[in-house]
mmCIF file with all atom_site columns, C-alpha atoms in Angstrom:
data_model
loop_
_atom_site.group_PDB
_atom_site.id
_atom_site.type_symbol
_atom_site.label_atom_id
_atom_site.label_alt_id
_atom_site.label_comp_id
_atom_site.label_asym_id
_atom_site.label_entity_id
_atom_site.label_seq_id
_atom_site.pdbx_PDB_ins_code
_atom_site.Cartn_x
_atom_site.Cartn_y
_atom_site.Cartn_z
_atom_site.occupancy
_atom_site.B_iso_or_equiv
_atom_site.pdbx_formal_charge
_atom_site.auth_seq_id
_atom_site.auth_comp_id
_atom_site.auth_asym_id
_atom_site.auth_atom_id
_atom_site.pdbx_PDB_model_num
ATOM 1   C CA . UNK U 1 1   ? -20.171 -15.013 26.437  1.00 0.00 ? 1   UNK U CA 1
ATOM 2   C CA . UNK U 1 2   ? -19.007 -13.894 22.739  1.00 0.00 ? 2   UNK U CA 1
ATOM 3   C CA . UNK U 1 3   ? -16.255 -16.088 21.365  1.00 0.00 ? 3   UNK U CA 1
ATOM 4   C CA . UNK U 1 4   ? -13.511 -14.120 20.040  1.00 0.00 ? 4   UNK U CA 1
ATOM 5   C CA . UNK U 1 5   ? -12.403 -16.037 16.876  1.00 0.00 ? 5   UNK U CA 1
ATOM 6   C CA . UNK U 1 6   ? -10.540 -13.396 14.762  1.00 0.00 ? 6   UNK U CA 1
ATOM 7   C CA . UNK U 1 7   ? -7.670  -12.591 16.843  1.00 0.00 ? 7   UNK U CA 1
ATOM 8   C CA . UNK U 1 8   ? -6.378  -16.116 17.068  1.00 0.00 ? 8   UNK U CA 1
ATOM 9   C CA . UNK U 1 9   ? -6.735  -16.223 13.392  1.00 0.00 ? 9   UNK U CA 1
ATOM 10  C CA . UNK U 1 10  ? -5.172  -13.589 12.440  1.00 0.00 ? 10  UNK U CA 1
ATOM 11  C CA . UNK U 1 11  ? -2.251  -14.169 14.509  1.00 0.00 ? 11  UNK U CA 1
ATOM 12  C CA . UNK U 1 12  ? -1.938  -17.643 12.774  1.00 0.00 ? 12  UNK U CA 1
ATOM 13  C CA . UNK U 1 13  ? -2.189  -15.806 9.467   1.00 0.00 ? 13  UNK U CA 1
ATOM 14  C CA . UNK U 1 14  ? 0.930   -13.290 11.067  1.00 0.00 ? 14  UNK U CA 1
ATOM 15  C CA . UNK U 1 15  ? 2.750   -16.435 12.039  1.00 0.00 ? 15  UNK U CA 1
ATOM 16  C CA . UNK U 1 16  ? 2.869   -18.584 9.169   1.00 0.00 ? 16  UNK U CA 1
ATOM 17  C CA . UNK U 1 17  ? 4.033   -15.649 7.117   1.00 0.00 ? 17  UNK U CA 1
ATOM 18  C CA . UNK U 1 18  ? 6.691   -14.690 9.281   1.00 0.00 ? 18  UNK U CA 1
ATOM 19  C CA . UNK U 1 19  ? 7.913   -17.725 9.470   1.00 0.00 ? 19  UNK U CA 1
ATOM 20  C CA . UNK U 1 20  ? 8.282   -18.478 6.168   1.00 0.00 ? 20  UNK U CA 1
ATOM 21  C CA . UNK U 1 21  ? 9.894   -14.980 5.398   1.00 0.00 ? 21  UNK U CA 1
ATOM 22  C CA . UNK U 1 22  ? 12.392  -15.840 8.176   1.00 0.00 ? 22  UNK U CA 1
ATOM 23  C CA . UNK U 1 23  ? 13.031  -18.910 7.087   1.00 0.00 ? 23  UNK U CA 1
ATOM 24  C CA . UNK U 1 24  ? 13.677  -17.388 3.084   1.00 0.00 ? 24  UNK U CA 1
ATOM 25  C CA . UNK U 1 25  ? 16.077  -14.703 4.588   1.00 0.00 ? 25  UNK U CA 1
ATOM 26  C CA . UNK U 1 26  ? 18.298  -16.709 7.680   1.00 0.00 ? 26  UNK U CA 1
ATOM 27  C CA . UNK U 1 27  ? 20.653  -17.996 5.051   1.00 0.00 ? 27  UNK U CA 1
ATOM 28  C CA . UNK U 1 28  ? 21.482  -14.301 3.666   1.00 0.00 ? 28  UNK U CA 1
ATOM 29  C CA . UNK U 1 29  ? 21.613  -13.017 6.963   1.00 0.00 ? 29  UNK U CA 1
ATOM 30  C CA . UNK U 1 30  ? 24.188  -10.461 7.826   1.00 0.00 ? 30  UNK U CA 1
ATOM 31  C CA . UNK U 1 31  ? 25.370  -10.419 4.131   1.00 0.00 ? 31  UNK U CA 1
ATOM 32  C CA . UNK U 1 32  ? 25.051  -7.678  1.637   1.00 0.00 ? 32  UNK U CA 1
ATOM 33  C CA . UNK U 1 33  ? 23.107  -9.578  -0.765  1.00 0.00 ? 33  UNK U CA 1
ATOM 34  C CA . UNK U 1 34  ? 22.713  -7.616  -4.382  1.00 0.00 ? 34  UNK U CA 1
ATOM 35  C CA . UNK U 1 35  ? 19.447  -6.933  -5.810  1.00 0.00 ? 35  UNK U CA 1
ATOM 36  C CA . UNK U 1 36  ? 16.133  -5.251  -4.889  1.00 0.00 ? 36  UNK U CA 1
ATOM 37  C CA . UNK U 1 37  ? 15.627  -4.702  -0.972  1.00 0.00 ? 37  UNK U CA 1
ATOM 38  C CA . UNK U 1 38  ? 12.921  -4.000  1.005   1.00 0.00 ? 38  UNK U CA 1
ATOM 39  C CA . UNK U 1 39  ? 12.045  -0.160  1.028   1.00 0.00 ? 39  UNK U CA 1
ATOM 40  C CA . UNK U 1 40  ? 9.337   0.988   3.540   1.00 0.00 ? 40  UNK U CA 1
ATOM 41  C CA . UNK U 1 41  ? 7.990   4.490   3.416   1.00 0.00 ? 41  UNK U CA 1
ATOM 42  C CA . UNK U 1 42  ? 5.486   5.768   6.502   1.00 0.00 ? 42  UNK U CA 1
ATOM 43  C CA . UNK U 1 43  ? 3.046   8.176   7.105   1.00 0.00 ? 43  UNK U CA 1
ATOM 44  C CA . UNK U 1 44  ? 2.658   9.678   3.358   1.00 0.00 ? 44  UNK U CA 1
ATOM 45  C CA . UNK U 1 45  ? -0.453  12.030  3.293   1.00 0.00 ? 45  UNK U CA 1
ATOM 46  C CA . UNK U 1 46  ? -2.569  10.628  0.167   1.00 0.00 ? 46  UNK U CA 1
ATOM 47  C CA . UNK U 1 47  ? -6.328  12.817  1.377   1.00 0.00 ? 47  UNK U CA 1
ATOM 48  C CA . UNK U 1 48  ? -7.395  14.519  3.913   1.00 0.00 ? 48  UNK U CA 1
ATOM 49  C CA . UNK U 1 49  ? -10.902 13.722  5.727   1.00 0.00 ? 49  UNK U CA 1
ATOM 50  C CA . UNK U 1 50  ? -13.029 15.456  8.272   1.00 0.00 ? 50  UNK U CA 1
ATOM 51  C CA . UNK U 1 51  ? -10.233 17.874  9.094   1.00 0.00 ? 51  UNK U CA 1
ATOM 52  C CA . UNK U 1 52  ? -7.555  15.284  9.675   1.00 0.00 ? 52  UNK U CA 1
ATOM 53  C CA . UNK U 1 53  ? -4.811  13.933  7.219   1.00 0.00 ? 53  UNK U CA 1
ATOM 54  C CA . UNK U 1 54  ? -5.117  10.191  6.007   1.00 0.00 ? 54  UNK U CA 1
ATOM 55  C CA . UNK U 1 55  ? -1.998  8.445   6.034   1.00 0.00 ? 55  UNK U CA 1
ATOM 56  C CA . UNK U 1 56  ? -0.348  5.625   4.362   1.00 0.00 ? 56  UNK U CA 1
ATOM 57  C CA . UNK U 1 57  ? 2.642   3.494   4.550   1.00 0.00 ? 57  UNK U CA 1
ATOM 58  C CA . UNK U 1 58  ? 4.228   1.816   1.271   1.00 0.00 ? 58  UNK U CA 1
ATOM 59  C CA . UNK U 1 59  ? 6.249   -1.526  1.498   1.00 0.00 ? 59  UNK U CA 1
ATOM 60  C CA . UNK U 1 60  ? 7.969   -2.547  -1.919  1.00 0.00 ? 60  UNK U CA 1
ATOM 61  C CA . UNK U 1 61  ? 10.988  -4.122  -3.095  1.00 0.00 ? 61  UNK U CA 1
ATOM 62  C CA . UNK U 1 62  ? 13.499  -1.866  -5.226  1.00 0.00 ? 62  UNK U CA 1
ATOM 63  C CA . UNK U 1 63  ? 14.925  -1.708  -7.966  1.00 0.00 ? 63  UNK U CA 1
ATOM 64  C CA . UNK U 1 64  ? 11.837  -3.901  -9.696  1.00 0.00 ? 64  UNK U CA 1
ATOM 65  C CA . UNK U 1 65  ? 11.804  -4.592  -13.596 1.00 0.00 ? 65  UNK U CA 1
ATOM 66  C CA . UNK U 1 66  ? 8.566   -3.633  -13.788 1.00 0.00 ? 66  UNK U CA 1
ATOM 67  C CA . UNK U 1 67  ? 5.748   -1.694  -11.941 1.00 0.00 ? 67  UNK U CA 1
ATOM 68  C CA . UNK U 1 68  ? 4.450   -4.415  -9.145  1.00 0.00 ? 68  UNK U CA 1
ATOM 69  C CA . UNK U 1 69  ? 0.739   -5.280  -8.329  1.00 0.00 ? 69  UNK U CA 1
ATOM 70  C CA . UNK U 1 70  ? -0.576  -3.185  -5.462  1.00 0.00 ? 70  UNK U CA 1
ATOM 71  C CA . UNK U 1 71  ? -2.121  -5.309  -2.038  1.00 0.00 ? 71  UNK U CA 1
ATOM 72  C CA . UNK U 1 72  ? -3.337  -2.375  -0.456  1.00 0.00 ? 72  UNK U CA 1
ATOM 73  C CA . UNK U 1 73  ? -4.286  -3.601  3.092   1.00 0.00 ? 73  UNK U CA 1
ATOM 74  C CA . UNK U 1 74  ? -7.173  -1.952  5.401   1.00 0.00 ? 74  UNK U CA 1
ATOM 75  C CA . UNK U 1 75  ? -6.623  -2.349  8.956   1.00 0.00 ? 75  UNK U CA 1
ATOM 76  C CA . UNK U 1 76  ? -9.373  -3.623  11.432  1.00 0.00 ? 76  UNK U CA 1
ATOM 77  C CA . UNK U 1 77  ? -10.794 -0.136  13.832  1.00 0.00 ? 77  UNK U CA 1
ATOM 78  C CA . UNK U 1 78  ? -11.048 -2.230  16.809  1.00 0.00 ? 78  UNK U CA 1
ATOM 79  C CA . UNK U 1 79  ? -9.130  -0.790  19.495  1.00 0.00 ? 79  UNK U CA 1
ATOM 80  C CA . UNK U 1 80  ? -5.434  -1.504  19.354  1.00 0.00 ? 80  UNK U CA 1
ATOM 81  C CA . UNK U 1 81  ? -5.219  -2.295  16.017  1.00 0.00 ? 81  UNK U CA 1
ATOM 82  C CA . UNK U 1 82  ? -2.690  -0.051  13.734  1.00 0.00 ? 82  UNK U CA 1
ATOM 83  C CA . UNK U 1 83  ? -1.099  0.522   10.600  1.00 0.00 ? 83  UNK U CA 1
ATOM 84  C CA . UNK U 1 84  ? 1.547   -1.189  11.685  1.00 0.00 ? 84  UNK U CA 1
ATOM 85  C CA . UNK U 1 85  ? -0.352  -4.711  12.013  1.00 0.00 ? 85  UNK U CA 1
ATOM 86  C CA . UNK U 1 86  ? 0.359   -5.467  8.100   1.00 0.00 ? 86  UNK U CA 1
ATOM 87  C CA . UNK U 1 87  ? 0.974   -8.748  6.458   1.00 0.00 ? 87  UNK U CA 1
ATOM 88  C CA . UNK U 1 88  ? 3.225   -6.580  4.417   1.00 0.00 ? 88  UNK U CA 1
ATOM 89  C CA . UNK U 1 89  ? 6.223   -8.166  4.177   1.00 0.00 ? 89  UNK U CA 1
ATOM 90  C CA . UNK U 1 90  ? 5.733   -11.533 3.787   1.00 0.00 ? 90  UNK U CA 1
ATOM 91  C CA . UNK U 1 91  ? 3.321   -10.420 1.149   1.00 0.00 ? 91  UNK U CA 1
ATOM 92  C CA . UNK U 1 92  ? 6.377   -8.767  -0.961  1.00 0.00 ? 92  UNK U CA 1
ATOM 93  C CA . UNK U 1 93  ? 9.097   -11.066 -0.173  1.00 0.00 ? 93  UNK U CA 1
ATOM 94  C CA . UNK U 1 94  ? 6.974   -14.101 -1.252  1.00 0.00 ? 94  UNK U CA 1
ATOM 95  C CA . UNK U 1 95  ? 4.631   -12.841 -3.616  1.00 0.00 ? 95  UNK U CA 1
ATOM 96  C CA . UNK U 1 96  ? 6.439   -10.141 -5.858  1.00 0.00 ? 96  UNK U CA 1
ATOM 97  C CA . UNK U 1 97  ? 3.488   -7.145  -5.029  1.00 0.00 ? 97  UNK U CA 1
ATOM 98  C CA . UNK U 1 98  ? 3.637   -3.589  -3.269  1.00 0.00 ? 98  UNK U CA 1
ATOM 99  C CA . UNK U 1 99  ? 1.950   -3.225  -0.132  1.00 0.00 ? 99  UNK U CA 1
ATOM 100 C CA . UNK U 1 100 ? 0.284   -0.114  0.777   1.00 0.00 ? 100 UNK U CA 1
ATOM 101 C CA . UNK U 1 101 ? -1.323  0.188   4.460   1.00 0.00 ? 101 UNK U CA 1
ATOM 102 C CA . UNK U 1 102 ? -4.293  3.177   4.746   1.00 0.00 ? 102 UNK U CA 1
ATOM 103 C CA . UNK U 1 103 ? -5.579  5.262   7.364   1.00 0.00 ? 103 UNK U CA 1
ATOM 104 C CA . UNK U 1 104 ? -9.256  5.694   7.322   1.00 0.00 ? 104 UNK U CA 1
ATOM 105 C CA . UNK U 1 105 ? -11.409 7.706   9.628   1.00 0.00 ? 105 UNK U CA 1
ATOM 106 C CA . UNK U 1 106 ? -12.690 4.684   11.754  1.00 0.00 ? 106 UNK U CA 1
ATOM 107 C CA . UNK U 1 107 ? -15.110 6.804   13.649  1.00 0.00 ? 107 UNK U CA 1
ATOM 108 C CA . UNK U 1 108 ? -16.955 8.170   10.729  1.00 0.00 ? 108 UNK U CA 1
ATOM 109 C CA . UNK U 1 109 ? -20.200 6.328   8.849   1.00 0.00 ? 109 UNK U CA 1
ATOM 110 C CA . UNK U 1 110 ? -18.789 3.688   6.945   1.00 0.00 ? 110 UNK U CA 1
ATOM 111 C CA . UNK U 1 111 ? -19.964 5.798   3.294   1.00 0.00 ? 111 UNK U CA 1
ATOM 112 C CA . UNK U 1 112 ? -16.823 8.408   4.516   1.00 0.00 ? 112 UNK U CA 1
ATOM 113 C CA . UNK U 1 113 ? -14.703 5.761   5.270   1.00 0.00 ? 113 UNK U CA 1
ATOM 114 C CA . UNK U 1 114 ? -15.388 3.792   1.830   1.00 0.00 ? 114 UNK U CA 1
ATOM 115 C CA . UNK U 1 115 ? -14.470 7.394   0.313   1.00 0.00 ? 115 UNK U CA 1
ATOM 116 C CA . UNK U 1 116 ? -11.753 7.558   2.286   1.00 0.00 ? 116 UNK U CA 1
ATOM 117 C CA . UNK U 1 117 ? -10.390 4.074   0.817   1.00 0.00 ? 117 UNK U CA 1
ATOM 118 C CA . UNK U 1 118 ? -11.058 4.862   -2.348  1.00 0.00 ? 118 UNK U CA 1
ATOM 119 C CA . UNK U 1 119 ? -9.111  8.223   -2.310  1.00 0.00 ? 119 UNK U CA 1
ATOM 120 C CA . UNK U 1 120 ? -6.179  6.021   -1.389  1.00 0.00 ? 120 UNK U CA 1
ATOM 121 C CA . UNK U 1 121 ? -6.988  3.683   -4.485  1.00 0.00 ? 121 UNK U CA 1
ATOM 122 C CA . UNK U 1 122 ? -6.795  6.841   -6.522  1.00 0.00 ? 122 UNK U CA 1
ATOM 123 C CA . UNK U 1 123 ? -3.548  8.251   -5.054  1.00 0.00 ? 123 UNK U CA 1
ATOM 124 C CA . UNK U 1 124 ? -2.030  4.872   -6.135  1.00 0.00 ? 124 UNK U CA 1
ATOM 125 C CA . UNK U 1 125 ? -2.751  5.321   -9.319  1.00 0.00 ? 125 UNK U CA 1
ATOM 126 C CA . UNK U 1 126 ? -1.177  8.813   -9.607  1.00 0.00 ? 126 UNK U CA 1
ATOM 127 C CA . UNK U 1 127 ? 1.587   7.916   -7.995  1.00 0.00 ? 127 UNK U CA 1
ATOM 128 C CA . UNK U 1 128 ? 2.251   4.608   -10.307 1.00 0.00 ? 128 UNK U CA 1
ATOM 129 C CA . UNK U 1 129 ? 5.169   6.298   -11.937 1.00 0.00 ? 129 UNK U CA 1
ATOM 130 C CA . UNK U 1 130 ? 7.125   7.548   -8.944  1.00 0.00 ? 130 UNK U CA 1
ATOM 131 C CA . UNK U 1 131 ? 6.334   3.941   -6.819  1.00 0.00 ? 131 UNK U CA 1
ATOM 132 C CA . UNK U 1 132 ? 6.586   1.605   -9.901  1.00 0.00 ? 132 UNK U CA 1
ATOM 133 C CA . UNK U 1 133 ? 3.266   0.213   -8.928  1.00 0.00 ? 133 UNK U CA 1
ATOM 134 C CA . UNK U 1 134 ? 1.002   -1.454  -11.513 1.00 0.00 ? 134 UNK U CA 1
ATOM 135 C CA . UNK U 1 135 ? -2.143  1.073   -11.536 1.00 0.00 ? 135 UNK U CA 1
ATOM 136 C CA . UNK U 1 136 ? -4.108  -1.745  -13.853 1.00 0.00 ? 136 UNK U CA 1
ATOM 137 C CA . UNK U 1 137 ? -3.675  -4.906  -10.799 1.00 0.00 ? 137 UNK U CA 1
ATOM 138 C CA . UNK U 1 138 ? -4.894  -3.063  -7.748  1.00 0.00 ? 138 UNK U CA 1
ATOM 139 C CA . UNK U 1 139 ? -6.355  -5.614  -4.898  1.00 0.00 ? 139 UNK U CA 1
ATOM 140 C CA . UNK U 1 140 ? -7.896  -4.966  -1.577  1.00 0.00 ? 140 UNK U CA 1
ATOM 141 C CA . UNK U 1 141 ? -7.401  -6.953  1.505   1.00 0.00 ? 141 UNK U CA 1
ATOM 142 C CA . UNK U 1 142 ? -8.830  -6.327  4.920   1.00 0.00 ? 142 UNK U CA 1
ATOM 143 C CA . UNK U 1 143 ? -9.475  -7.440  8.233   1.00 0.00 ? 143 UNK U CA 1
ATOM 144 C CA . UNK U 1 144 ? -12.559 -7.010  10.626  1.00 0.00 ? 144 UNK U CA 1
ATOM 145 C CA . UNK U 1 145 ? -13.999 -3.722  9.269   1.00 0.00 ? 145 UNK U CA 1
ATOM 146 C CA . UNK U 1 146 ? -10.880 -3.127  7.167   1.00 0.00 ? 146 UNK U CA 1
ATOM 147 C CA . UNK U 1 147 ? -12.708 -6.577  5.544   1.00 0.00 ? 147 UNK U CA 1
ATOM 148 C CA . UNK U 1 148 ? -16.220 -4.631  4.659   1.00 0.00 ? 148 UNK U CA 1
ATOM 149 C CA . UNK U 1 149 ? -14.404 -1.734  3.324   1.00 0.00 ? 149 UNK U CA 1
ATOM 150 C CA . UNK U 1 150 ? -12.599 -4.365  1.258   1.00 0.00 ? 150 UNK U CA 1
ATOM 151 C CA . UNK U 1 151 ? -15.848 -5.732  -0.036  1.00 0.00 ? 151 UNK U CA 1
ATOM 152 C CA . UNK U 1 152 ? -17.521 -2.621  -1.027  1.00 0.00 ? 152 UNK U CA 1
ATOM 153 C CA . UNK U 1 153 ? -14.500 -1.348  -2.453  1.00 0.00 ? 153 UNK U CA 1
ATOM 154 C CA . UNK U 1 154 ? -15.139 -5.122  -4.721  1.00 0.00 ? 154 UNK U CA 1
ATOM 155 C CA . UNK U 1 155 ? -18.372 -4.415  -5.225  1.00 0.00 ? 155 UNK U CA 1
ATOM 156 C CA . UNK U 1 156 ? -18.906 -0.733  -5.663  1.00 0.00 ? 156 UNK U CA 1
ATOM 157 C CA . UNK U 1 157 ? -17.608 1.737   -7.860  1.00 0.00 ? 157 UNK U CA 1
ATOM 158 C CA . UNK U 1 158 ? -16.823 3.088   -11.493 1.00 0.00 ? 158 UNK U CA 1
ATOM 159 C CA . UNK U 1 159 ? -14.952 1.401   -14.092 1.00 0.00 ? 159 UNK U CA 1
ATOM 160 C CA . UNK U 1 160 ? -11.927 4.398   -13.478 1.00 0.00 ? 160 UNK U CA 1
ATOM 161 C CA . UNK U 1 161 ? -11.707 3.168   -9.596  1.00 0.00 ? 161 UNK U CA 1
ATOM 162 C CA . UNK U 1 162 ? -12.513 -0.745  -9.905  1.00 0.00 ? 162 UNK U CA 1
ATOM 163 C CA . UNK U 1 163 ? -10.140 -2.923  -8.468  1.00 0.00 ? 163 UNK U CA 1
ATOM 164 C CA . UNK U 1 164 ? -8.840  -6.259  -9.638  1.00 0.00 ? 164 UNK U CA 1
ATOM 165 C CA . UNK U 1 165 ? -9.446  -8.918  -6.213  1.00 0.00 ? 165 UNK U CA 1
ATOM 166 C CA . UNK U 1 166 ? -10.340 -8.374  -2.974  1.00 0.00 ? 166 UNK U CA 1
ATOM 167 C CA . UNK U 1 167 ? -9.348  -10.991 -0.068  1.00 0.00 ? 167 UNK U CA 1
ATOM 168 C CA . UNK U 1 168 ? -11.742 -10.278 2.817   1.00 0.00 ? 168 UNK U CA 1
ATOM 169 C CA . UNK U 1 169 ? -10.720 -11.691 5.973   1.00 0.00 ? 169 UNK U CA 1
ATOM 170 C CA . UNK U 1 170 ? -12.817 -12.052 9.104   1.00 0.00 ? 170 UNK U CA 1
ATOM 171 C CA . UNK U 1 171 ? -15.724 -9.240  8.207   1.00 0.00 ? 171 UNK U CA 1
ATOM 172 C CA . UNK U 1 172 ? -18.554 -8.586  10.524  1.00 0.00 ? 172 UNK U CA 1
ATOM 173 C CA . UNK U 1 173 ? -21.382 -9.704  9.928   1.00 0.00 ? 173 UNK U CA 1
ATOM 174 C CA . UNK U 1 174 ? -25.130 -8.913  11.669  1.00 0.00 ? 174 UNK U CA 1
ATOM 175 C CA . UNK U 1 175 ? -26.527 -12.058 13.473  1.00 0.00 ? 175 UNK U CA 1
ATOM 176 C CA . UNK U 1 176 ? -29.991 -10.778 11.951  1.00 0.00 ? 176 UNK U CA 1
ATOM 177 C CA . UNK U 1 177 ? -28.950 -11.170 8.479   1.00 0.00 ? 177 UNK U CA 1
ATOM 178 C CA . UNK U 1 178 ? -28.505 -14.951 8.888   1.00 0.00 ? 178 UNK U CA 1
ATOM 179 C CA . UNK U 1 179 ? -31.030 -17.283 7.685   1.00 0.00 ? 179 UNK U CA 1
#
């Protein structure tokens, strides 16, 4: 039987963030407190592939003095797992970046879906102005597939689409490839 490791971890990963951002926010809660806030945007159509729209949700803190970093996180495709499963915002709240969470077509040969993250990559960079992100400190983070994409987005690419880090969590990897 196949040990399932990566759940457990990322649920550790989900918990020690959340608790930390809970733990930052329970003395301002139920007060107005001045100053950015959390603004969360879903479902924003940055491409479309194979027919279908590609979506992506924004997490960022406004007013900011100036443009924020981008994390943009890539979702596992294993069944079950969504947009919504984002380290998002303990990400912002403790780290001072913009979050955005992409869509990718998880069913298509993993060249479409690297194409697919990069068109995201290049929609954040057009729409640095109107988001205040940073289009020069762009990172990629993923989990379980959403890692791979994550490492040939790191590894791959022109100089007009690099990205600055990548944080690859959990990726598969072939049994056949190990020495």
């Amino acid at each position: 039987m196949k040990a399932n490791w990566k759940r457990p971890a990322l649920v550790l990963l989900a918990l020690l963030v959340t608790n930390q951002a809970l733990a930052q926010s329970a003395a301002n809660e139920g007060r107005n407190v001045p100053g950015a806030s959390l603004q969360i945007e879903h479902n924003i159509e940055f491409s479309r592939g194979g027919g279908q729209p590609l979506l992506l949700d924004i997490y960022r803190m406004d007013p900011v003095a100036q443009p924020s970093p981008v994390v943009v996180w890539i979702r596992d495709n294993a069944p079950g797992s969504t947009r919504v499963d984002t380290p998002a915002p303990g990400l912002i709240r403790n780290g001072g970046v913009a979050v955005v969470s992409i869509d990718y077509r998880s069913a298509a040969p993993v060249a479409d879906q690297l194409a697919d993250a990069r068109a995201a990559i290049d929609w954040i960079r057009s729409q640095a102005n109107t988001y205040q992100f940073d289009p020069a400190n762009i990172a990629v983070m993923g989990f379980g597939n959403g890692a791979r994409l994550a490492a040939l987005l790191g590894t791959t690419g022109t100089d007009d689409n690099r990205i600055q880090a990548v944080v690859a969590l959990a990726g598969p990897v072939n049994s056949g490839d190990m020495v």
